[in-house]
Coordinates of C-alpha atoms in Angstrom, one line a residue:
Chain A
X2 CA 0.3 0.4 0.1
X3 CA 2.8 2.3 0.6
X4 CA 4.0 2.6 -3.1
X5 CA 0.7 4.1 -4.1
X6 CA -0.2 6.3 -1.3
X7 CA 1.2 9.8 -0.7
X8 CA -0.9 11.0 2.1
X9 CA -3.6 10.0 4.9
X10 CA -6.9 12.0 5.7
X11 CA -8.3 11.2 8.8
X12 CA -12.2 11.3 9.5
X13 CA -12.5 14.0 13.2
X14 CA -16.0 12.0 15.3
X15 CA -15.8 8.9 15.6
X16 CA -12.5 7.6 13.9
X17 CA -9.9 9.8 15.6
X18 CA -12.3 10.8 18.7
X19 CA -15.1 9.6 20.3
X20 CA -18.3 11.5 20.5
X21 CA -19.9 8.9 22.8
X22 CA -16.8 10.0 25.4
X23 CA -19.8 12.8 26.2
X24 CA -22.2 10.1 27.8
X25 CA -20.6 10.4 31.3
X26 CA -21.1 14.2 31.2
X27 CA -24.8 13.0 30.2
X28 CA -25.2 10.8 33.0
X29 CA -23.9 13.3 35.5
X30 CA -26.7 15.4 34.3
X31 CA -29.4 12.9 34.2
X32 CA -28.3 9.9 35.8
X33 CA -28.5 6.6 33.9
X34 CA -29.8 8.4 31.4
X35 CA -26.5 9.4 29.9
X36 CA -25.8 6.0 27.1
X37 CA -29.4 6.2 25.7
X38 CA -28.8 10.3 25.3
X39 CA -25.6 10.6 24.1
X40 CA -26.8 7.6 21.5
X41 CA -29.6 9.6 20.2
X42 CA -27.5 12.6 20.2
X43 CA -25.3 11.1 18.1
X44 CA -27.1 9.0 15.5
X45 CA -29.8 12.3 15.2
X46 CA -26.6 14.9 14.8
X47 CA -25.5 12.2 11.5
X48 CA -29.0 12.3 10.2
X49 CA -30.0 16.1 10.3
X50 CA -26.2 16.1 8.1
X51 CA -27.7 14.1 5.3
X52 CA -31.4 15.4 5.4
X53 CA -29.9 18.6 5.5
X54 CA -27.5 18.8 2.9
X55 CA -30.0 16.5 0.5
X56 CA -32.6 19.0 1.4
X57 CA -30.0 22.0 0.1
X58 CA -30.2 23.7 4.0
X59 CA -26.9 23.3 4.7
X60 CA -26.4 24.4 8.7
X61 CA -22.8 24.2 10.2
X62 CA -22.0 21.0 12.4
X63 CA -22.3 23.1 15.3
X64 CA -26.0 24.4 15.3
X65 CA -26.8 20.9 13.9
X66 CA -25.2 19.4 16.7
X67 CA -27.2 21.5 18.9
X68 CA -30.5 20.8 17.5
X69 CA -29.7 17.0 17.8
X70 CA -29.4 17.5 20.9
X71 CA -32.3 19.6 21.6
X72 CA -34.6 16.4 19.9
X73 CA -33.0 13.9 21.6
X74 CA -33.4 15.5 25.2
X75 CA -36.5 16.5 24.6
X76 CA -37.6 13.1 23.4
X77 CA -35.9 11.3 26.1
X78 CA -38.0 13.8 28.4
X79 CA -34.9 15.3 30.0
X80 CA -35.0 19.2 30.6
X81 CA -31.8 20.5 28.5
X82 CA -31.9 24.2 28.7
X83 CA -28.6 26.3 29.8
X84 CA -26.5 25.9 31.9
X85 CA -27.2 21.9 30.7
X86 CA -27.3 22.7 26.8
X87 CA -24.1 24.6 27.6
X88 CA -22.1 22.0 29.3
X89 CA -23.1 19.3 26.7
X90 CA -22.2 21.8 23.9
X91 CA -19.1 22.5 25.7
X92 CA -18.4 19.2 26.2
X93 CA -17.9 18.6 22.6
X94 CA -14.7 20.1 22.6
X95 CA -13.1 17.9 24.3
X96 CA -14.2 15.0 23.2
X97 CA -11.5 12.4 24.3
X98 CA -9.7 10.4 21.3
X99 CA -9.7 7.1 21.2
X100 CA -7.3 4.9 23.6
X101 CA -5.0 4.2 19.9
X102 CA -5.1 7.4 18.8
X103 CA -2.0 9.8 19.6
X104 CA 0.5 5.9 19.2
X105 CA -0.9 5.4 15.8
X106 CA -0.9 8.7 14.4
X107 CA 2.7 8.6 15.5
X108 CA 3.7 5.3 14.1
X109 CA 1.9 7.3 10.7
X110 CA 4.1 10.3 10.9
X111 CA 6.4 8.8 7.3
X112 CA 3.1 10.3 5.6
X113 CA 1.3 13.8 6.0
X114 CA -1.7 13.1 7.9
X115 CA -4.9 15.7 7.6
X116 CA -8.6 15.4 9.1
X117 CA -11.4 15.5 6.6
X118 CA -14.6 16.3 8.8
X119 CA -17.8 17.4 9.0
X120 CA -17.1 19.7 11.8
X121 CA -17.0 23.8 11.8
X122 CA -13.2 24.6 11.5
X123 CA -13.6 26.2 15.1
X124 CA -15.0 23.3 16.4
X125 CA -12.1 20.9 14.9
X126 CA -9.5 23.7 16.2
X127 CA -10.5 23.1 19.8
X128 CA -10.7 19.8 20.1
X129 CA -7.7 18.8 18.4
X130 CA -6.1 21.5 20.6
X131 CA -8.1 19.8 23.6
X132 CA -6.6 16.4 22.9
X133 CA -2.7 17.4 21.9
X134 CA -2.4 16.6 18.6
X135 CA -2.0 20.0 16.9
X136 CA 1.4 19.3 15.5
X137 CA 0.4 16.0 14.2
X138 CA -1.2 17.1 11.8
X139 CA -0.3 19.2 8.0
X140 CA -4.3 20.6 7.3
X141 CA -7.6 20.7 9.1
X142 CA -10.3 20.5 6.4
X143 CA -13.7 21.4 7.6
X144 CA -16.7 20.8 5.1
X145 CA -17.7 24.4 6.0
X146 CA -16.1 25.6 2.9
X147 CA -17.9 23.2 0.8
X148 CA -21.2 23.7 2.6
X149 CA -22.4 20.1 2.4
X150 CA -21.3 17.2 4.8
X151 CA -19.9 14.4 4.0
X152 CA -21.1 10.9 2.0
X153 CA -21.1 13.9 -1.2
X154 CA -18.7 14.1 -3.1
X155 CA -18.0 17.5 -3.1
X156 CA -16.5 17.0 0.5
X157 CA -14.0 14.5 -0.3
X158 CA -13.2 16.8 -3.2
X159 CA -12.4 19.7 -1.5
X160 CA -10.1 17.2 1.1
X161 CA -8.1 16.5 -2.8
X162 CA -8.4 20.0 -3.8
X163 CA -6.6 21.6 -0.4
X164 CA -4.2 18.4 -0.6
X165 CA -3.3 19.0 -3.9
X166 CA -3.3 14.8 -4.8
X167 CA -5.1 12.8 -7.0
X168 CA -8.2 10.9 -5.3
X169 CA -6.3 7.5 -5.6
X170 CA -3.2 8.5 -3.8
X171 CA -5.0 9.4 -0.8
X172 CA -6.0 6.9 1.8
X173 CA -9.0 7.8 3.5
X174 CA -9.3 6.6 7.3
X175 CA -13.4 6.6 8.9
X176 CA -14.3 4.6 11.6
X177 CA -18.0 5.2 10.1
X178 CA -19.0 2.7 7.1
X179 CA -21.2 5.4 5.0
X180 CA -18.1 7.7 5.0
X181 CA -15.5 5.0 3.9
X182 CA -18.7 3.9 0.9
X183 CA -18.5 7.8 -0.1
X184 CA -14.8 8.5 -0.2
X185 CA -14.7 5.3 -1.9
X186 CA -17.0 5.9 -4.4
X187 CA -14.9 9.4 -4.6
X188 CA -12.0 7.7 -5.6
X189 CA -10.0 7.4 -2.2
X190 CA -8.3 4.4 -1.0
X191 CA -10.2 3.9 1.8
X192 CA -10.0 1.9 5.5
X193 CA -12.3 1.3 7.7
X194 CA -11.5 1.1 11.3
X195 CA -14.0 -1.6 12.9
X196 CA -13.5 -1.1 16.9
X197 CA -17.3 -2.9 17.3
X198 CA -17.0 -5.5 15.0
X199 CA -20.0 -4.4 13.0
X200 CA -21.5 -5.1 9.9
X201 CA -20.5 -3.7 6.6
X202 CA -23.2 -1.3 5.6
X203 CA -24.8 -2.2 1.8
X204 CA -24.4 0.4 0.4
X205 CA -22.2 -0.7 -2.9
X206 CA -19.4 0.7 -2.0
X207 CA -16.6 -1.2 0.4
X208 CA -13.0 0.0 1.8
X209 CA -10.0 -1.4 0.6
X210 CA -8.3 -2.4 4.3
X211 CA -10.0 -2.9 7.2
X212 CA -8.9 -3.2 11.1
X213 CA -9.4 -3.6 14.2
X214 CA -7.9 -0.4 15.4
X215 CA -6.1 2.6 13.9
X216 CA -3.0 0.6 15.5
X217 CA -3.8 -2.2 13.2
X218 CA -4.1 -0.1 10.5
X219 CA -1.4 1.8 11.1
X220 CA 1.1 -1.3 10.8
X221 CA -1.0 -2.1 7.3
X222 CA 0.0 1.2 6.9
X223 CA 3.1 1.4 7.4
X224 CA 4.7 -2.1 5.7
X225 CA 7.2 -1.9 3.3
Chain B
X177 CA -57.2 26.0 3.9
X178 CA -59.8 24.9 1.0
X179 CA -59.0 27.7 -0.2
X180 CA -55.2 27.3 -1.3
X181 CA -55.0 23.5 -2.0
X182 CA -55.8 23.3 -5.1
X183 CA -54.3 19.3 -5.4
X184 CA -53.3 16.9 -2.0
X185 CA -50.3 14.3 -2.6
X186 CA -49.6 11.5 -0.4
X187 CA -46.4 10.1 0.7
X188 CA -46.5 6.3 0.2
X189 CA -44.2 4.1 2.2
X190 CA -45.1 4.9 6.6
X191 CA -48.3 7.1 5.8
X192 CA -51.0 5.3 3.6
X193 CA -48.9 1.7 3.7
X194 CA -47.7 0.2 7.0
X195 CA -43.5 -0.6 6.4
X196 CA -43.7 -2.4 10.0
X197 CA -46.9 -4.4 8.7
X198 CA -44.3 -6.9 7.2
X199 CA -43.3 -7.7 11.1
X200 CA -46.0 -10.5 11.3
X201 CA -44.2 -12.8 7.9
X202 CA -40.9 -11.6 10.0
X203 CA -41.4 -12.8 12.9
X204 CA -43.5 -16.5 11.2
X205 CA -39.9 -17.0 9.2
X206 CA -37.8 -16.1 12.8
X207 CA -40.0 -16.4 15.7
X208 CA -39.0 -13.7 18.4
X209 CA -37.2 -11.7 15.7
X210 CA -40.5 -9.8 13.8
X211 CA -40.4 -6.4 15.3
X212 CA -36.4 -6.5 15.6
X213 CA -36.0 -6.9 11.9
X214 CA -38.2 -5.2 10.5
X215 CA -37.7 -1.8 12.4
X216 CA -33.9 -2.3 11.6
X217 CA -34.6 -2.9 7.5
X218 CA -36.8 0.2 8.1
X219 CA -34.6 2.2 9.3
X220 CA -31.7 1.3 7.1
X221 CA -33.9 1.5 3.8
X222 CA -34.1 5.4 5.0
X223 CA -30.4 5.8 5.3
X224 CA -29.7 4.2 2.1
X225 CA -31.7 5.8 0.4
X226 CA -29.9 9.3 1.8
X227 CA -26.6 7.9 2.1
X228 CA -27.2 7.1 -1.9
X229 CA -28.7 10.3 -3.0
X230 CA -25.9 12.2 -1.3
X231 CA -23.3 10.1 -2.7
X232 CA -24.8 10.3 -6.3
X233 CA -25.3 7.0 -6.4
X234 CA -29.0 6.6 -7.2
X235 CA -30.0 3.1 -7.0
X236 CA -33.8 1.6 -7.2
X237 CA -36.3 1.5 -4.3
X238 CA -36.6 -2.4 -4.8
X239 CA -32.4 -3.0 -4.8
X240 CA -32.4 -0.8 -1.3
X241 CA -34.9 -2.3 0.2
X242 CA -33.6 -5.6 -0.2
X243 CA -30.3 -4.2 0.5
X244 CA -31.3 -3.2 3.7
X245 CA -33.0 -6.0 4.8
X246 CA -29.5 -7.6 3.6
X247 CA -28.0 -5.7 6.2
X248 CA -30.4 -6.0 9.2
X249 CA -30.7 -10.0 8.8
X250 CA -27.1 -10.4 9.0
X251 CA -26.4 -7.7 11.6
X252 CA -29.3 -9.7 13.5
X253 CA -27.2 -13.3 13.0
X254 CA -30.7 -14.3 11.0
X255 CA -30.1 -16.1 7.6
X256 CA -32.0 -14.3 4.4
X257 CA -31.5 -16.2 1.3
X258 CA -34.4 -17.5 -0.8
X259 CA -36.7 -18.5 -0.5
X260 CA -36.9 -16.3 2.6
X261 CA -35.5 -13.6 1.3
X262 CA -37.6 -13.3 -1.6
X263 CA -40.8 -14.1 0.7
X264 CA -40.3 -10.6 3.0
X265 CA -39.5 -8.5 -0.4
X266 CA -42.6 -9.7 -1.7
X267 CA -44.4 -8.8 1.7
X268 CA -43.2 -4.9 0.8
X269 CA -45.3 -5.1 -3.0
X270 CA -48.4 -5.9 -0.2
X271 CA -47.8 -3.7 3.2
X272 CA -51.4 -3.0 4.6
X273 CA -52.5 0.7 4.3
X274 CA -52.5 1.9 7.8
X275 CA -56.7 1.2 9.2
X276 CA -57.9 5.1 8.7
X277 CA -56.6 5.5 5.0
X278 CA -59.0 3.9 2.7
X279 CA -62.0 6.0 4.5
X280 CA -60.0 9.4 5.2
X281 CA -59.4 9.4 1.0
X282 CA -62.5 8.9 0.4
X283 CA -63.5 12.2 2.6
X284 CA -60.5 13.9 0.6
X285 CA -62.4 13.4 -2.9
X286 CA -63.0 16.5 -3.4
X287 CA -59.5 16.9 -4.0
X288 CA -57.2 15.5 -6.9
X289 CA -55.1 13.2 -4.7
X290 CA -51.5 11.9 -6.0
X291 CA -49.1 9.6 -4.8
X292 CA -45.3 10.9 -4.3
X293 CA -43.3 8.3 -3.2
X294 CA -39.7 7.0 -3.6
X295 CA -40.4 3.2 -4.5
X296 CA -40.6 1.8 -8.2
X297 CA -43.2 2.9 -10.5
X298 CA -43.7 -0.9 -10.2
X299 CA -43.3 -1.4 -6.5
X300 CA -46.2 1.7 -6.3
X301 CA -48.2 -0.1 -9.2
X302 CA -48.7 -3.3 -7.0
X303 CA -49.4 -1.9 -3.6
X304 CA -51.5 0.6 -4.7
X305 CA -53.7 -2.2 -6.5
X306 CA -53.7 -4.9 -3.7
X307 CA -54.8 -1.9 -1.3
X308 CA -58.0 -1.8 -3.5
X309 CA -56.8 2.2 -3.7
X310 CA -56.4 2.3 -7.4
X311 CA -59.8 4.1 -8.7
X312 CA -58.7 6.8 -5.9
X313 CA -55.6 8.5 -7.3
X314 CA -54.9 10.9 -9.8
X315 CA -51.7 10.0 -10.5
X316 CA -48.9 7.8 -9.0
X317 CA -45.4 9.4 -9.1
X318 CA -42.1 7.7 -8.4
X319 CA -38.7 9.7 -7.7
X320 CA -37.2 7.0 -10.3
X321 CA -37.5 9.6 -12.8
X322 CA -35.5 12.4 -10.9
X323 CA -33.1 9.1 -9.7
X324 CA -32.7 11.1 -6.5
X325 CA -34.7 10.4 -3.2
X326 CA -36.7 12.9 -0.9
X327 CA -36.2 15.1 0.1
X328 CA -34.0 16.6 -2.0
X329 CA -35.7 19.8 -3.6
X330 CA -35.6 17.0 -7.0
X331 CA -38.0 14.7 -6.0
X332 CA -41.0 17.3 -4.6
X333 CA -40.4 19.7 -7.9
X334 CA -40.8 15.8 -9.8
X335 CA -44.5 15.9 -8.4
X336 CA -44.9 19.9 -8.7
X337 CA -44.5 19.5 -12.5
X338 CA -46.3 16.3 -12.8
X339 CA -49.4 17.6 -11.1
X340 CA -48.6 21.1 -13.3
X341 CA -49.4 22.9 -10.0
X342 CA -47.9 25.8 -8.0
X343 CA -46.2 24.2 -4.9
X344 CA -48.2 26.3 -3.1
X345 CA -50.6 25.3 -4.3
X346 CA -50.4 21.2 -3.3
X347 CA -51.0 20.1 0.2
X348 CA -48.1 17.6 1.0
X349 CA -48.7 14.3 3.4
X350 CA -46.5 12.4 5.2
X351 CA -46.3 10.6 8.6
X352 CA -42.3 11.2 7.8
X353 CA -41.2 13.9 9.6
X354 CA -37.9 14.6 7.7
X355 CA -40.2 14.3 4.3
X356 CA -42.8 17.0 5.7
X357 CA -39.7 19.0 6.6
X358 CA -38.2 18.7 2.4
X359 CA -41.4 19.1 1.3
X360 CA -42.3 22.5 3.5
X361 CA -38.4 23.8 2.5
X362 CA -39.3 23.3 -1.6
X363 CA -42.2 25.0 -1.0
X364 CA -45.7 22.9 -0.3
X365 CA -48.2 23.4 1.9
X366 CA -47.3 20.5 4.7
X367 CA -49.1 18.1 7.2
X368 CA -48.0 15.8 9.2
X369 CA -49.8 12.7 10.0
X370 CA -48.4 12.4 13.9
X371 CA -49.7 8.9 14.5
X372 CA -47.2 8.1 17.0
X373 CA -47.4 11.6 19.4
X374 CA -43.3 11.5 18.1
X375 CA -41.8 15.0 18.7
X376 CA -40.9 17.1 15.7
X377 CA -37.3 16.7 14.3
X378 CA -34.9 19.9 14.3
X379 CA -34.4 20.4 11.2
X380 CA -35.2 23.7 10.5
X381 CA -39.0 23.4 9.1
X382 CA -41.8 22.8 10.7
X383 CA -45.2 21.4 9.0
X384 CA -48.5 23.9 8.4
X385 CA -50.4 21.4 9.6
X386 CA -50.1 18.5 12.4
X387 CA -52.9 15.4 13.0
X388 CA -53.2 12.5 14.7
X389 CA -54.2 10.7 11.8
X390 CA -55.5 11.0 8.4
X391 CA -59.2 11.7 9.0
X392 CA -57.7 14.4 11.4
X393 CA -56.6 15.9 8.9
X394 CA -59.2 15.1 6.6
X395 CA -61.4 16.9 8.5
X396 CA -59.3 20.0 8.7
X397 CA -58.7 20.2 5.2
X398 CA -62.2 19.6 3.8
X399 CA -63.1 22.6 6.6
X400 CA -65.2 24.7 4.8

């Protein structure tokens, strides 16, 4: 693989940073409901990005994330006005990286490393800073500039353009199968990080490589 | 309302026909798993329409429905080769209308009535025929012609064009909140049939009218 891939681009939420790491704060605010709230919040956050993109009604990821929180908390009957809402939104800026991420990224430093994320520039700047990974990335690319979310080809095209590379020379890494499928449809070399032993989605496109962790993928990608 | 609305267009799956009415066959084939299978099947079916549309990789609704069934059954560990798969797919052609649908549609016969659905022309022809509602509709419109799924404005635009009416003169009826939101964003007068006392989704667009059943909406729409 090393010979064809010139640079690596990572999805952020779900791949490098764990969106469900807000569950502990959710549970502190709503004892016994942390897991349900964080999961419904995350699933609606994704759905809203797809639906708004398809409707041609882009709103930035901060607003979409807050809208999903409002829906999820109301559906579960959990009051979520400030300061609780404010605290939960701020928690999104200090999501924890998955445990193996810092070491795996260090192992991959032979490649130029980028992020391509649905997050706003500001959300990404802060979450990367808070995780101590600032110096690791060559570019942190937000779909904000394309005003459409992944898996639109326009989102992946933005990254290819900013990186100045042919799609086939870019290795794209995501834990979200639908994101890996979208990247593959666009033309990236795609790697799926399947930490949860999930089933492949039936979207007509399959990743080029699959690993159970970023460490496992890093081993594949650094092999001579 | 009667004065501004010249024609009514209904979503099919979830609004007129109950996609979860396949649960009994699912349960016959996989005792104890009918509800889980029918729900996961339906949720992936919707997700795949959104994702494929956003990827610019349209596949027709029959193929998407089968792909979602393959994913759902594999995820739940239920073997789903033919003849089981074939039987479940065929069941999609005889989904039951919600109980109040035939009478409510009859009450609305003062309007030209249409369907705008993600389903293929053939799926719609058969499900409408099997439910005995053939004579009710002026037009049955499939997004197949636009090669993109709702809530893309191109899907709603297809209906407006075929009906030869201004969007604001078309009353659009859906039980799927995201579909009502997409139709509202496009410019239809939108009615949400909320049979399950669901929460509104936070998509930036809200329906013009909401009823707990099609009967309740029919009463609003036929009021002088």
